């Protein structure tokens, strides 16, 4: 069973909330959003996240925000997403201007040896200016902004 078959059913059981949350108003099982269909219960978060991933889910889906019944795909991660987020987190924070370079000193802090050209060491990043950090934040926001999928066939 795929979400595209039941997207309309799912979205009628939600309401948007401030902060990009999409709150589940449908049934719960042990305080977890579920969709009851044909005598079976399906985790609503799994269905919402699967609709927005280009790959199959890996492991359990967890919510990354503080809203207990949030099903917004941008607030959900599966095991692979959590692993990737943990791996890229320090680098991403540096690119957004929120932290020092996680890979050591920046290349322009060291004078190049005489007779050589100034070249970054492998794995070293230059300092990020406030303007670059703002541009990086905007690019990230544009990249993760939820994409609307067409759930019904276009009228001919």
Short mmCIF file of C-alpha atoms in Angstrom, two decimals:
data_model
loop_
_atom_site.label_atom_id
_atom_site.label_comp_id
_atom_site.label_asym_id
_atom_site.label_seq_id
_atom_site.Cartn_x
_atom_site.Cartn_y
_atom_site.Cartn_z
CA UNK A 1 0.00 0.00 0.00
CA UNK A 2 1.43 3.40 -0.92
CA UNK A 3 0.64 6.87 0.31
CA UNK A 4 -0.26 8.12 -3.15
CA UNK A 5 -3.34 5.91 -3.03
CA UNK A 6 -4.39 7.42 0.29
CA UNK A 7 -2.92 10.95 0.32
CA UNK A 8 -6.31 12.63 0.33
CA UNK A 9 -7.42 10.38 3.20
CA UNK A 10 -4.27 11.21 5.16
CA UNK A 11 -4.31 14.96 4.66
CA UNK A 12 -7.96 15.24 5.72
CA UNK A 13 -6.81 13.95 9.12
CA UNK A 14 -4.31 16.77 9.69
CA UNK A 15 -4.25 20.46 10.44
CA UNK A 16 -1.36 22.85 9.86
CA UNK A 17 0.19 24.56 12.88
CA UNK A 18 2.77 27.30 13.41
CA UNK A 19 6.39 26.30 12.91
CA UNK A 20 5.73 24.13 9.86
CA UNK A 21 4.02 21.44 11.92
CA UNK A 22 1.31 19.24 10.43
CA UNK A 23 -0.68 17.88 13.36
CA UNK A 24 -2.43 14.53 13.12
CA UNK A 25 -6.11 14.72 14.10
CA UNK A 26 -6.88 11.11 13.21
CA UNK A 27 -6.75 8.01 15.40
CA UNK A 28 -3.88 7.22 17.75
CA UNK A 29 -2.47 3.92 19.00
CA UNK A 30 -0.33 4.25 22.13
CA UNK A 31 -0.22 8.02 21.42
CA UNK A 32 1.20 7.39 17.92
CA UNK A 33 -0.64 8.64 14.79
CA UNK A 34 -2.08 5.72 12.82
CA UNK A 35 -4.30 5.22 9.81
CA UNK A 36 -6.88 2.46 10.21
CA UNK A 37 -7.62 0.92 6.85
CA UNK A 38 -9.32 -2.37 6.00
CA UNK A 39 -8.85 -3.69 9.52
CA UNK A 40 -5.12 -2.82 9.66
CA UNK A 41 -3.25 0.01 11.37
CA UNK A 42 -0.53 1.83 9.46
CA UNK A 43 1.86 4.31 11.13
CA UNK A 44 0.88 7.69 9.69
CA UNK A 45 4.42 9.07 9.98
CA UNK A 46 5.77 6.22 7.85
CA UNK A 47 3.21 6.99 5.15
CA UNK A 48 3.90 10.75 5.14
CA UNK A 49 7.69 10.33 5.07
CA UNK A 50 7.60 7.63 2.40
CA UNK A 51 5.67 9.97 0.13
CA UNK A 52 8.52 12.50 0.28
CA UNK A 53 11.54 10.20 0.00
CA UNK A 54 13.01 8.96 -3.28
CA UNK A 55 13.95 5.68 -1.57
CA UNK A 56 12.33 3.07 0.66
CA UNK A 57 12.22 3.77 4.40
CA UNK A 58 15.04 2.32 6.50
CA UNK A 59 14.22 1.49 10.11
CA UNK A 60 11.87 3.30 12.44
CA UNK A 61 10.52 6.76 11.63
CA UNK A 62 10.87 9.32 14.42
CA UNK A 63 9.71 12.90 14.79
CA UNK A 64 12.44 15.56 15.12
CA UNK A 65 10.30 18.30 16.65
CA UNK A 66 8.63 18.68 20.04
CA UNK A 67 5.05 18.32 18.75
CA UNK A 68 3.92 14.83 19.81
CA UNK A 69 1.46 14.30 16.94
CA UNK A 70 3.38 16.06 14.14
CA UNK A 71 3.43 14.21 10.81
CA UNK A 72 5.08 16.93 8.69
CA UNK A 73 7.55 15.13 6.39
CA UNK A 74 10.19 17.81 7.08
CA UNK A 75 10.01 16.91 10.78
CA UNK A 76 10.45 13.16 10.28
CA UNK A 77 13.55 10.99 9.86
CA UNK A 78 14.12 7.29 9.38
CA UNK A 79 17.30 5.48 10.53
CA UNK A 80 19.24 6.41 7.40
CA UNK A 81 18.15 10.04 7.68
CA UNK A 82 19.23 10.17 11.33
CA UNK A 83 22.62 8.66 10.45
CA UNK A 84 23.16 11.11 7.59
CA UNK A 85 22.07 14.08 9.72
CA UNK A 86 24.50 13.12 12.48
CA UNK A 87 27.34 12.75 9.97
CA UNK A 88 26.77 16.04 8.16
CA UNK A 89 25.60 18.10 11.15
CA UNK A 90 28.94 19.70 12.17
CA UNK A 91 29.84 20.59 8.57
CA UNK A 92 26.37 21.99 7.92
CA UNK A 93 26.53 24.12 11.09
CA UNK A 94 29.86 25.54 9.88
CA UNK A 95 28.47 26.32 6.43
CA UNK A 96 25.52 28.10 8.06
CA UNK A 97 27.94 30.20 10.11
CA UNK A 98 26.95 28.66 13.46
CA UNK A 99 30.18 26.85 14.35
CA UNK A 100 33.91 26.66 13.73
CA UNK A 101 35.22 24.42 10.99
CA UNK A 102 34.92 20.83 12.24
CA UNK A 103 37.88 19.69 10.16
CA UNK A 104 40.61 21.82 11.70
CA UNK A 105 42.14 25.19 10.94
CA UNK A 106 41.16 27.05 7.84
CA UNK A 107 43.67 27.22 4.98
CA UNK A 108 44.21 30.99 4.97
CA UNK A 109 45.24 30.99 8.64
CA UNK A 110 48.52 29.32 7.71
CA UNK A 111 51.11 31.01 5.55
CA UNK A 112 52.00 28.86 2.54
CA UNK A 113 55.61 27.70 2.36
CA UNK A 114 57.88 29.91 0.26
CA UNK A 115 57.75 29.08 -3.42
CA UNK A 116 54.38 27.31 -3.22
CA UNK A 117 50.92 28.46 -4.11
CA UNK A 118 48.29 28.94 -1.47
CA UNK A 119 46.00 25.96 -1.71
CA UNK A 120 43.57 24.56 0.84
CA UNK A 121 44.62 21.36 2.51
CA UNK A 122 42.34 18.44 1.69
CA UNK A 123 39.39 18.56 4.05
CA UNK A 124 39.92 22.18 5.15
CA UNK A 125 37.25 24.85 4.66
CA UNK A 126 37.75 28.60 4.45
CA UNK A 127 36.08 30.82 7.04
CA UNK A 128 32.46 31.53 6.17
CA UNK A 129 31.50 35.20 5.96
CA UNK A 130 28.11 36.31 7.30
CA UNK A 131 26.96 36.91 3.72
CA UNK A 132 28.00 33.40 2.66
CA UNK A 133 26.30 31.91 5.73
CA UNK A 134 23.07 33.78 4.90
CA UNK A 135 23.24 32.56 1.28
CA UNK A 136 23.91 28.99 2.45
CA UNK A 137 20.93 29.16 4.85
CA UNK A 138 18.65 30.39 2.05
CA UNK A 139 19.84 27.63 -0.30
CA UNK A 140 19.22 25.04 2.42
CA UNK A 141 15.73 26.38 3.14
CA UNK A 142 14.92 26.30 -0.59
CA UNK A 143 16.21 22.73 -0.85
CA UNK A 144 14.21 21.36 2.06
CA UNK A 145 11.01 23.33 1.50
CA UNK A 146 8.24 20.73 1.23
CA UNK A 147 7.37 19.92 -2.35
CA UNK A 148 3.73 19.52 -3.21
CA UNK A 149 2.94 16.32 -5.02
CA UNK A 150 -0.04 15.96 -7.25
CA UNK A 151 -2.19 13.27 -5.68
CA UNK A 152 -5.01 13.16 -8.21
CA UNK A 153 -4.72 12.65 -11.95
CA UNK A 154 -5.01 15.80 -14.03
CA UNK A 155 -8.36 16.32 -15.68
CA UNK A 156 -8.24 15.67 -19.39
#
